[in-house]
């Protein structure tokens, strides 16, 4: 749904984008890769308002950070 204008499950075209966010104590839709809020990698959600199907996506600029962090753990 990030790359298309329709839902892959029902074909609906009303897609809601919910931007990732990092809040206090790690709240929000994110992946923490450090000890501070500034290390959060935001996860954006796309939701079909017809059937409720949802997808989560991480910006390509943050993928390398995830690779480095999880390769070392």
CSV table of C-alpha atoms in Angstrom, one decimal:
chain,number,residue,atom,x,y,z
A,1,UNK,CA,0.0,0.0,0.0
A,2,UNK,CA,3.0,2.2,0.4
A,3,UNK,CA,3.9,1.7,-3.3
A,4,UNK,CA,0.4,1.2,-4.6
A,5,UNK,CA,-2.8,3.2,-4.3
A,6,UNK,CA,-4.9,0.1,-3.5
A,7,UNK,CA,-5.2,-2.6,-0.8
A,8,UNK,CA,-3.7,-5.9,-1.8
A,9,UNK,CA,-6.4,-7.8,0.1
A,10,UNK,CA,-9.7,-6.1,-0.9
A,11,UNK,CA,-8.7,-3.6,-3.6
A,12,UNK,CA,-9.9,-0.7,-1.5
A,13,UNK,CA,-8.4,2.7,-2.5
A,14,UNK,CA,-8.8,4.6,0.8
A,15,UNK,CA,-5.4,4.1,2.4
A,16,UNK,CA,-4.5,5.9,5.7
A,17,UNK,CA,-0.9,6.6,6.4
A,18,UNK,CA,0.0,6.7,10.1
A,19,UNK,CA,3.5,8.1,10.4
A,20,UNK,CA,5.9,6.5,12.8
A,21,UNK,CA,6.6,8.3,16.0
A,22,UNK,CA,9.0,8.0,19.0
A,23,UNK,CA,7.7,9.2,22.3
A,24,UNK,CA,8.8,9.1,25.9
A,25,UNK,CA,9.9,5.7,27.3
A,26,UNK,CA,10.1,4.1,23.9
A,27,UNK,CA,6.4,4.7,23.2
A,28,UNK,CA,5.1,5.1,19.6
A,29,UNK,CA,5.6,3.0,16.5
A,30,UNK,CA,9.4,2.6,16.4
A,31,UNK,CA,12.3,0.3,16.8
A,32,UNK,CA,14.8,1.4,19.4
A,33,UNK,CA,18.5,0.7,18.5
A,34,UNK,CA,20.0,2.8,21.3
A,35,UNK,CA,19.4,4.3,24.7
A,36,UNK,CA,17.8,7.6,23.6
A,37,UNK,CA,14.8,8.7,21.6
A,38,UNK,CA,17.1,10.0,18.9
A,39,UNK,CA,18.1,6.4,18.1
A,40,UNK,CA,14.6,5.4,17.3
A,41,UNK,CA,13.9,4.1,13.8
A,42,UNK,CA,10.3,5.1,12.9
A,43,UNK,CA,7.9,2.5,11.5
A,44,UNK,CA,5.2,3.9,9.3
A,45,UNK,CA,1.8,2.1,9.0
A,46,UNK,CA,-0.5,2.0,6.1
A,47,UNK,CA,-4.1,0.9,6.8
A,48,UNK,CA,-6.9,0.1,4.4
A,49,UNK,CA,-10.0,2.0,5.7
A,50,UNK,CA,-12.3,-0.6,3.9
A,51,UNK,CA,-11.1,-3.9,5.3
A,52,UNK,CA,-8.6,-2.9,8.1
A,53,UNK,CA,-5.6,-4.6,6.5
A,54,UNK,CA,-2.3,-3.0,7.5
A,55,UNK,CA,1.3,-2.9,6.5
A,56,UNK,CA,4.4,-1.5,8.3
A,57,UNK,CA,7.3,0.0,6.5
A,58,UNK,CA,10.7,1.4,7.4
A,59,UNK,CA,12.3,4.2,5.4
A,60,UNK,CA,15.1,2.9,3.2
A,61,UNK,CA,17.5,5.5,4.8
A,62,UNK,CA,17.1,3.6,8.1
A,63,UNK,CA,17.6,0.1,6.8
A,64,UNK,CA,21.4,0.3,7.0
A,65,UNK,CA,21.2,1.3,10.6
A,66,UNK,CA,19.0,-1.8,11.4
A,67,UNK,CA,21.4,-4.1,9.5
A,68,UNK,CA,24.4,-2.7,11.5
A,69,UNK,CA,22.6,-2.9,14.8
A,70,UNK,CA,21.2,-6.4,14.5
A,71,UNK,CA,24.3,-7.8,12.8
A,72,UNK,CA,26.2,-7.0,16.0
A,73,UNK,CA,23.6,-8.5,18.4
